Short mmCIF file of C-alpha atoms and ligand atoms in Angstrom, two decimals:
data_model
loop_
_atom_site.label_atom_id
_atom_site.label_comp_id
_atom_site.label_asym_id
_atom_site.label_seq_id
_atom_site.Cartn_x
_atom_site.Cartn_y
_atom_site.Cartn_z
CA UNK A 1 296.63 65.73 48.28
CA UNK A 2 295.95 62.61 50.42
CA UNK A 3 293.82 63.40 53.56
CA UNK A 4 295.68 62.74 56.94
CA UNK A 5 294.62 59.41 58.41
CA UNK A 6 292.69 61.63 61.36
CA UNK A 7 290.72 63.32 58.63
CA UNK A 8 289.40 60.19 56.86
CA UNK A 9 285.85 59.03 57.02
CA UNK A 10 284.81 56.21 59.27
CA UNK A 11 281.36 54.34 59.71
CA UNK A 12 280.57 53.86 63.50
CA UNK A 13 277.67 51.24 63.56
CA UNK A 14 274.68 53.13 61.88
CA UNK A 15 276.64 56.40 62.01
CA UNK A 16 278.67 58.18 59.13
CA UNK A 17 281.53 60.25 60.42
CA UNK A 18 283.69 62.42 58.18
CA UNK A 19 286.98 62.25 60.38
CA UNK A 20 288.32 60.41 63.51
CA UNK A 21 288.95 63.32 65.94
CA UNK A 22 286.61 62.92 69.39
CA UNK A 23 285.77 65.47 71.73
CA UNK A 24 286.27 64.06 74.96
CA UNK A 25 283.79 63.57 77.89
CA UNK A 26 285.00 66.82 79.94
CA UNK A 27 283.51 67.60 83.32
CA UNK A 28 283.36 71.56 83.20
CA UNK A 29 281.46 72.66 86.44
CA UNK A 30 279.10 75.09 84.74
CA UNK A 31 275.75 73.31 85.01
CA UNK A 32 274.50 75.41 88.29
CA UNK A 33 272.66 73.55 90.49
CA UNK A 34 273.15 70.23 88.35
CA UNK A 35 271.63 71.64 85.53
CA UNK A 36 272.96 72.56 82.40
CA UNK A 37 272.91 75.81 81.32
CA UNK A 38 272.56 78.06 78.03
CA UNK A 39 276.37 78.70 77.86
CA UNK A 40 277.10 75.08 77.08
CA UNK A 41 275.09 75.87 73.74
CA UNK A 42 277.98 77.73 72.56
CA UNK A 43 280.63 75.43 74.34
CA UNK A 44 279.44 72.52 72.51
CA UNK A 45 278.60 73.84 69.23
CA UNK A 46 282.03 75.48 68.93
CA UNK A 47 283.32 72.24 69.01
CA UNK A 48 281.34 70.64 66.82
CA UNK A 49 281.76 69.84 63.08
CA UNK A 50 280.21 68.22 60.13
CA UNK A 51 280.46 64.58 60.70
CA UNK A 52 282.48 64.71 63.88
CA UNK A 53 281.69 62.78 67.20
CA UNK A 54 281.26 64.51 70.76
CA UNK A 55 280.96 62.88 73.98
CA UNK A 56 279.31 65.16 76.45
CA UNK A 57 280.88 66.15 80.01
CA UNK A 58 279.87 63.34 82.72
CA UNK A 59 276.23 63.82 83.50
CA UNK A 60 274.47 62.50 86.96
CA UNK A 61 272.16 59.61 86.75
CA UNK A 62 270.61 60.07 89.87
CA UNK A 63 270.55 62.50 92.78
CA UNK A 64 273.18 60.55 94.92
CA UNK A 65 275.42 60.33 91.47
CA UNK A 66 277.32 63.70 92.12
CA UNK A 67 280.74 64.31 93.37
CA UNK A 68 281.34 67.85 92.11
CA UNK A 69 279.40 71.26 92.41
CA UNK A 70 277.68 72.23 89.54
CA UNK A 71 278.27 69.15 87.21
CA UNK A 72 275.25 68.30 85.00
CA UNK A 73 272.55 65.69 85.46
CA UNK A 74 270.34 63.69 83.42
CA UNK A 75 267.75 62.38 85.68
CA UNK A 76 264.84 64.88 86.00
CA UNK A 77 262.82 66.75 83.80
CA UNK A 78 264.27 70.06 84.12
CA UNK A 79 267.51 68.58 83.05
CA UNK A 80 266.13 66.58 80.20
CA UNK A 81 264.36 70.30 79.04
CA UNK A 82 267.91 72.04 79.59
CA UNK A 83 269.93 69.50 77.69
CA UNK A 84 267.57 69.72 74.59
CA UNK A 85 268.90 72.96 72.89
CA UNK A 86 272.37 72.29 73.75
CA UNK A 87 272.07 68.74 71.91
CA UNK A 88 269.91 70.67 69.29
CA UNK A 89 272.80 73.30 68.65
CA UNK A 90 275.11 70.23 68.12
CA UNK A 91 272.90 68.40 65.70
CA UNK A 92 272.47 71.98 63.47
CA UNK A 93 276.33 71.87 62.65
CA UNK A 94 276.32 68.07 61.73
CA UNK A 95 277.91 66.18 64.30
CA UNK A 96 276.89 63.14 66.65
CA UNK A 97 276.54 63.79 70.00
CA UNK A 98 276.40 60.84 73.24
CA UNK A 99 276.22 61.39 76.63
CA UNK A 100 278.26 60.25 79.07
CA UNK A 101 276.34 58.77 82.06
CA UNK A 102 277.94 59.09 85.25
CA UNK A 103 277.54 58.10 89.33
CA UNK A 104 280.75 58.99 91.02
CA UNK A 105 279.85 56.58 93.97
CA UNK A 106 281.93 57.27 96.85
CA UNK A 107 283.77 60.45 95.26
CA UNK A 108 281.29 62.76 96.75
CA UNK A 109 281.32 64.60 100.13
CA UNK A 110 277.91 64.61 102.23
CA UNK A 111 277.33 68.02 101.14
CA UNK A 112 276.18 67.03 97.70
CA UNK A 113 274.19 64.10 98.74
CA UNK A 114 270.47 64.20 99.13
CA UNK A 115 269.73 64.84 103.26
CA UNK A 116 273.26 65.00 103.56
CA UNK A 117 273.62 60.94 103.51
CA UNK A 118 276.88 59.01 102.93
CA UNK A 119 277.71 58.65 99.09
CA UNK A 120 277.16 55.04 97.88
CA UNK A 121 279.78 52.31 96.79
CA UNK A 122 280.59 48.81 96.57
CA UNK A 123 282.77 49.04 99.44
CA UNK A 124 282.67 51.11 102.78
CA UNK A 125 286.41 52.63 102.42
CA UNK A 126 287.17 56.26 101.87
CA UNK A 127 288.76 58.05 99.38
CA UNK A 128 292.05 58.96 100.73
CA UNK A 129 292.60 63.06 99.99
CA UNK A 130 294.08 63.46 96.51
CA UNK A 131 296.57 65.97 95.68
CA UNK A 132 295.80 69.13 94.00
CA UNK A 133 296.80 68.46 90.26
CA UNK A 134 293.98 65.65 90.10
CA UNK A 135 291.21 68.17 89.82
CA UNK A 136 289.62 70.34 92.66
CA UNK A 137 290.38 69.15 96.19
CA UNK A 138 287.36 67.59 98.05
CA UNK A 139 287.13 65.66 101.26
CA UNK A 140 285.17 62.79 100.32
CA UNK A 141 282.79 61.09 102.98
CA UNK A 142 283.12 57.62 104.15
CA UNK A 143 280.74 55.54 101.68
CA UNK A 144 277.78 53.51 102.40
CA UNK A 145 278.68 49.99 100.79
CA UNK A 146 275.16 49.08 98.88
CA UNK A 147 273.79 45.99 100.08
CA UNK A 148 273.15 43.51 97.46
CA UNK A 149 269.57 44.09 97.21
CA UNK A 150 270.33 47.63 96.63
CA UNK A 151 272.21 47.06 93.58
CA UNK A 152 269.14 46.82 91.05
CA UNK A 153 267.89 50.43 91.91
CA UNK A 154 271.37 51.71 90.84
CA UNK A 155 271.38 49.76 87.69
CA UNK A 156 267.82 51.14 86.94
CA UNK A 157 268.97 54.64 87.62
CA UNK A 158 271.56 54.44 84.64
CA UNK A 159 268.83 52.54 82.30
CA UNK A 160 266.48 55.54 83.06
CA UNK A 161 268.94 58.07 82.70
CA UNK A 162 269.83 56.66 79.23
CA UNK A 163 266.07 56.98 78.31
CA UNK A 164 266.30 60.63 79.64
CA UNK A 165 269.29 61.39 77.28
CA UNK A 166 267.63 60.00 74.49
CA UNK A 167 264.41 61.69 74.88
CA UNK A 168 266.86 64.96 75.27
CA UNK A 169 267.89 64.40 71.93
CA UNK A 170 271.20 62.37 72.12
CA UNK A 171 272.30 59.95 69.42
CA UNK A 172 273.31 57.46 72.24
CA UNK A 173 274.94 57.29 75.59
CA UNK A 174 278.57 56.43 77.09
CA UNK A 175 278.74 54.53 80.11
CA UNK A 176 281.57 56.46 82.17
CA UNK A 177 283.43 52.92 83.40
CA UNK A 178 286.68 54.56 84.25
CA UNK A 179 288.81 56.89 86.43
CA UNK A 180 287.85 55.67 89.87
CA UNK A 181 283.93 56.31 89.65
CA UNK A 182 281.16 53.69 90.94
CA UNK A 183 281.43 51.60 87.70
CA UNK A 184 285.37 51.80 88.45
CA UNK A 185 285.23 51.27 91.88
CA UNK A 186 283.33 47.80 91.36
CA UNK A 187 285.33 46.85 88.69
CA UNK A 188 288.97 47.16 90.15
CA UNK A 189 290.38 44.90 93.23
CA UNK A 190 291.63 47.92 95.18
CA UNK A 191 288.13 49.05 96.07
CA UNK A 192 285.99 46.15 95.81
CA UNK A 193 286.18 44.20 98.75
CA UNK A 194 282.43 42.48 98.20
CA UNK A 195 281.78 39.23 99.39
CA UNK A 196 278.73 38.97 97.71
CA UNK A 197 278.09 38.17 93.71
CA UNK A 198 279.22 41.46 93.02
CA UNK A 199 282.72 40.81 94.63
CA UNK A 200 285.64 38.70 94.76
CA UNK A 201 286.04 37.20 91.16
CA UNK A 202 286.74 38.99 88.36
CA UNK A 203 283.54 37.69 87.02
CA UNK A 204 281.93 38.75 89.63
CA UNK A 205 283.82 42.41 89.91
CA UNK A 206 282.26 43.04 86.48
CA UNK A 207 279.15 42.02 86.98
CA UNK A 208 277.65 45.40 87.85
CA UNK A 209 279.15 47.18 84.79
CA UNK A 210 277.65 44.52 82.42
CA UNK A 211 274.62 44.59 84.25
CA UNK A 212 274.37 48.34 83.58
CA UNK A 213 275.29 47.93 79.86
CA UNK A 214 272.73 45.32 79.42
CA UNK A 215 269.81 47.19 81.09
CA UNK A 216 270.71 50.34 79.16
CA UNK A 217 271.13 48.11 76.01
CA UNK A 218 267.87 46.78 76.48
CA UNK A 219 266.47 50.22 76.78
CA UNK A 220 267.95 52.28 74.09
CA UNK A 221 269.91 49.59 71.71
CA UNK A 222 273.02 48.33 71.81
CA UNK A 223 273.96 50.36 68.70
CA UNK A 224 273.53 53.57 70.53
CA UNK A 225 275.86 52.49 73.77
CA UNK A 226 279.49 53.09 74.63
CA UNK A 227 281.65 52.21 77.46
CA UNK A 228 284.31 54.19 78.63
CA UNK A 229 287.22 52.02 80.77
CA UNK A 230 290.48 52.68 82.14
CA UNK A 231 292.21 49.38 83.50
CA UNK A 232 295.44 50.88 83.84
CA UNK A 233 294.35 53.98 85.82
CA UNK A 234 294.77 54.46 89.53
CA UNK A 235 293.00 57.64 89.88
CA UNK A 236 291.04 58.26 92.99
CA UNK A 237 293.03 55.57 94.74
CA UNK A 238 290.96 52.83 92.33
CA UNK A 239 293.45 50.37 90.54
CA UNK A 240 293.58 46.82 89.69
CA UNK A 241 296.39 44.15 90.31
CA UNK A 242 295.90 42.85 87.09
CA UNK A 243 294.87 45.57 84.42
CA UNK A 244 295.32 43.56 81.30
CA UNK A 245 293.34 40.60 82.23
CA UNK A 246 290.46 43.05 83.67
CA UNK A 247 290.05 44.70 80.12
CA UNK A 248 290.56 42.17 78.03
CA UNK A 249 287.71 40.25 80.14
CA UNK A 250 285.71 43.27 79.72
CA UNK A 251 285.79 43.53 76.08
CA UNK A 252 285.13 39.98 75.74
CA UNK A 253 282.06 40.29 77.68
CA UNK A 254 281.29 43.59 75.71
CA UNK A 255 281.19 41.85 72.48
CA UNK A 256 278.42 39.40 73.99
CA UNK A 257 276.22 42.71 74.29
CA UNK A 258 277.08 43.93 71.05
CA UNK A 259 277.70 47.47 71.92
CA UNK A 260 278.86 50.02 69.25
CA UNK A 261 282.13 51.08 71.09
CA UNK A 262 284.91 50.71 73.52
CA UNK A 263 286.61 54.08 74.59
CA UNK A 264 289.91 53.08 76.18
CA UNK A 265 292.16 55.34 78.46
CA UNK A 266 295.68 55.06 77.89
CA UNK A 267 298.21 54.24 80.85
CA UNK A 268 300.20 56.82 81.93
CA UNK A 269 302.43 57.74 78.63
CA UNK A 270 306.25 57.78 78.50
CA UNK A 271 308.03 60.81 77.39
CA UNK A 272 310.43 59.63 74.64
CA UNK A 273 312.91 62.20 73.38
CA UNK A 274 310.63 64.83 74.46
CA UNK A 275 307.72 63.82 73.07
CA UNK A 276 304.59 61.80 74.31
CA UNK A 277 304.87 57.94 73.54
CA UNK A 278 302.10 55.74 73.46
CA UNK A 279 302.83 52.49 75.21
CA UNK A 280 300.25 50.53 72.96
CA UNK A 281 299.26 48.36 76.35
CA UNK A 282 295.45 48.66 74.86
CA UNK A 283 296.13 46.40 71.94
CA UNK A 284 295.16 43.45 73.26
CA UNK A 285 291.71 44.84 73.88
CA UNK A 286 291.46 46.50 70.71
CA UNK A 287 292.22 43.16 69.08
CA UNK A 288 289.59 41.17 70.92
CA UNK A 289 286.55 43.76 70.86
CA UNK A 290 284.69 43.49 67.78
CA UNK A 291 282.94 47.13 67.73
CA UNK A 292 284.57 50.48 67.20
CA UNK A 293 287.65 51.18 69.47
CA UNK A 294 288.44 54.47 70.42
CA UNK A 295 291.57 55.66 72.53
CA UNK A 296 292.24 58.52 74.69
CA UNK A 297 294.98 60.11 76.55
CA UNK A 298 297.53 62.34 75.66
CA UNK A 299 297.69 61.87 72.15
CA UNK A 300 298.75 64.73 69.80
CA UNK A 301 298.14 64.78 66.31
CA UNK A 302 301.19 63.04 65.32
CA UNK A 303 300.43 60.06 67.35
CA UNK A 304 296.84 60.21 66.69
CA UNK A 305 297.58 59.96 62.77
CA UNK A 306 299.89 57.25 63.77
CA UNK A 307 297.55 55.16 65.49
CA UNK A 308 294.76 55.27 62.86
CA UNK A 309 297.15 54.50 60.31
CA UNK A 310 298.68 51.51 61.55
CA UNK A 311 295.10 50.32 62.78
CA UNK A 312 295.73 50.61 66.76
CA UNK A 313 292.46 52.13 66.78
CA UNK A 314 289.46 53.58 64.79
CA UNK A 315 288.90 56.94 66.41
CA UNK A 316 290.94 59.29 68.66
CA UNK A 317 289.72 61.56 71.36
CA UNK A 318 291.09 64.59 72.42
CA UNK A 319 290.72 66.09 75.89
CA UNK A 320 292.68 68.92 76.84
CA UNK A 321 293.41 70.16 73.02
CA UNK A 322 290.17 70.02 71.90
CA UNK A 323 289.00 71.83 75.10
CA UNK A 324 291.60 74.97 74.46
CA UNK A 325 290.97 74.64 70.48
CA UNK A 326 287.27 74.86 69.76
CA UNK A 327 288.35 74.18 66.03
CA UNK A 328 290.54 71.22 66.41
CA UNK A 329 289.97 69.20 63.23
CA UNK A 330 290.59 72.28 61.07
CA UNK A 331 293.84 72.71 63.03
CA UNK A 332 294.76 69.28 62.44
CA UNK A 333 293.64 69.21 59.04
CA UNK A 334 296.14 72.67 58.55
CA UNK A 335 298.62 71.31 60.63
CA UNK A 336 298.13 74.82 62.58
CA UNK A 337 299.58 75.69 65.71
CA UNK A 338 297.32 74.72 68.95
CA UNK A 339 296.26 77.42 71.60
CA UNK A 340 297.47 76.03 75.02
CA UNK A 341 295.13 75.20 77.82
CA UNK A 342 294.56 76.93 80.92
CA UNK A 343 294.57 74.42 83.70
CA UNK A 344 293.20 77.04 86.17
CA UNK A 345 290.12 77.61 84.51
CA UNK A 346 289.24 74.09 84.14
CA UNK A 347 286.80 73.66 86.55
CA UNK A 348 286.09 77.62 87.37
CA UNK A 349 282.22 78.33 87.30
CA UNK A 350 282.55 81.39 84.72
CA UNK A 351 280.38 80.93 81.99
CA UNK A 352 282.78 82.33 79.31
CA UNK A 353 286.31 82.51 80.90
CA UNK A 354 288.16 79.75 79.99
CA UNK A 355 284.99 78.03 78.56
CA UNK A 356 283.63 79.57 75.34
CA UNK A 357 286.61 82.19 74.76
CA UNK A 358 289.33 80.43 73.43
CA UNK A 359 290.14 81.74 70.09
CA UNK A 360 289.44 80.09 66.63
CA UNK A 361 292.06 80.15 63.91
CA UNK A 362 291.98 83.64 61.99
CA UNK A 363 289.76 83.38 58.94
CA UNK A 364 291.64 83.78 55.75
CA UNK A 365 288.85 84.11 53.23
C1 FMN B 401 288.85 69.21 82.43
C2 FMN B 401 288.46 67.80 82.34
C3 FMN B 401 287.41 67.27 82.73
C4 FMN B 401 287.34 65.98 82.46
N1 FMN B 401 286.14 65.23 82.83
C5 FMN B 401 285.93 63.70 82.19
C6 FMN B 401 284.78 63.36 82.22
O1 FMN B 401 283.67 63.96 82.79
N2 FMN B 401 284.47 62.17 81.92
C7 FMN B 401 285.66 61.37 81.60
O2 FMN B 401 285.34 60.23 81.19
N3 FMN B 401 286.75 61.76 81.61
C8 FMN B 401 287.11 63.20 82.20
N4 FMN B 401 288.44 63.58 81.71
C9 FMN B 401 289.29 63.06 81.04
C10 FMN B 401 289.38 63.29 79.37
O3 FMN B 401 288.16 62.44 79.02
C11 FMN B 401 290.61 62.68 78.69
O4 FMN B 401 290.64 61.29 79.09
C12 FMN B 401 292.18 63.09 79.62
O5 FMN B 401 291.84 64.67 79.36
C13 FMN B 401 293.16 62.62 78.70
O6 FMN B 401 292.93 63.09 77.37
P1 FMN B 401 293.72 64.20 76.62
O7 FMN B 401 295.41 64.17 76.79
O8 FMN B 401 293.60 64.44 75.41
O9 FMN B 401 293.48 65.58 77.40
C14 FMN B 401 288.42 65.11 82.02
C15 FMN B 401 289.59 65.66 81.83
C16 FMN B 401 289.97 67.26 81.75
C17 FMN B 401 290.96 67.86 81.64
#
């Protein structure tokens, strides 16, 4: 029998993948004190499959990078050492593992900042209080708008974090350029109100993201670098007046840096006849990008198969379905029913409940 499109092999740069189902980066807030914990060994290895591709939860690049309690970091020795057995367990299962690098920028309260200082951003505009369904409710602090001469230090923090990730054993890194966090704050014209070379024109707004990408590519090689982008999202009050042009410009510039992949977040999906329906607004970016194109956001088995079959994407990332189904590739292969995810335990701190206790398919052998 022909394998379904999601279960066909794919060569991503120098990496051989045996299927197209990617584990989404997902913040789980179980890294107490910003240090990855042993329970993550089980969580990630449960979701690892031979020739599969996995992206870690967003990991802070410096001590100013955090917006949420107990999300992990990758800026100090203790964190690097703590990641090692987690990465190792994933490799033992034969999967490829990239670390998502994160700076939340203005999406942070004073309590999580060193010395209770203001979080940094490209702006001094505060994030409005967010609705509860968007995640944990936090009153984010009014940010300090970075001076032009402070920006190279932040770029350097990303570079050093990428180096740390490689030392921890990761195969590469993904820059979190999506969802209203620091990189996205620079990209979008709702948040970026700068008047220096990092604000104003599209080219200027993309400068920070591209400097980060270049610095990391120079450090670990562009063939180990991915970039996550969500031009259409308005999460955390970060949106753009011309997302099509922003997305297209970014992939064209990323082409010049020769990075491995672009990981693009779908705009909100429409529901057609009771099913999710992908609007395909990312297609111009897909066509313009030279590397591997990964899409995410609301995909199910059928939409994923269709996107691969039609050539609209090379790989499909699954978030909530993979969170709740550690053996998701197997279930898709067999067209088996899926466990439902429990939103109430997405961000709780229990090392087991809602984390490593989602059941696998009963084995028939
Ligand atoms: C619990 C949870 C945590 C998430 N954390 C991150 C994150 O750390 N970095 C990121 O880029 N996206 C994050 N996301 C977004 C997912 O990567 C993904 O884009 C989203 O869940 C949509 O995919 P889905 O419809 O398959 O769930 C998170 C989503 C969930 C549900």
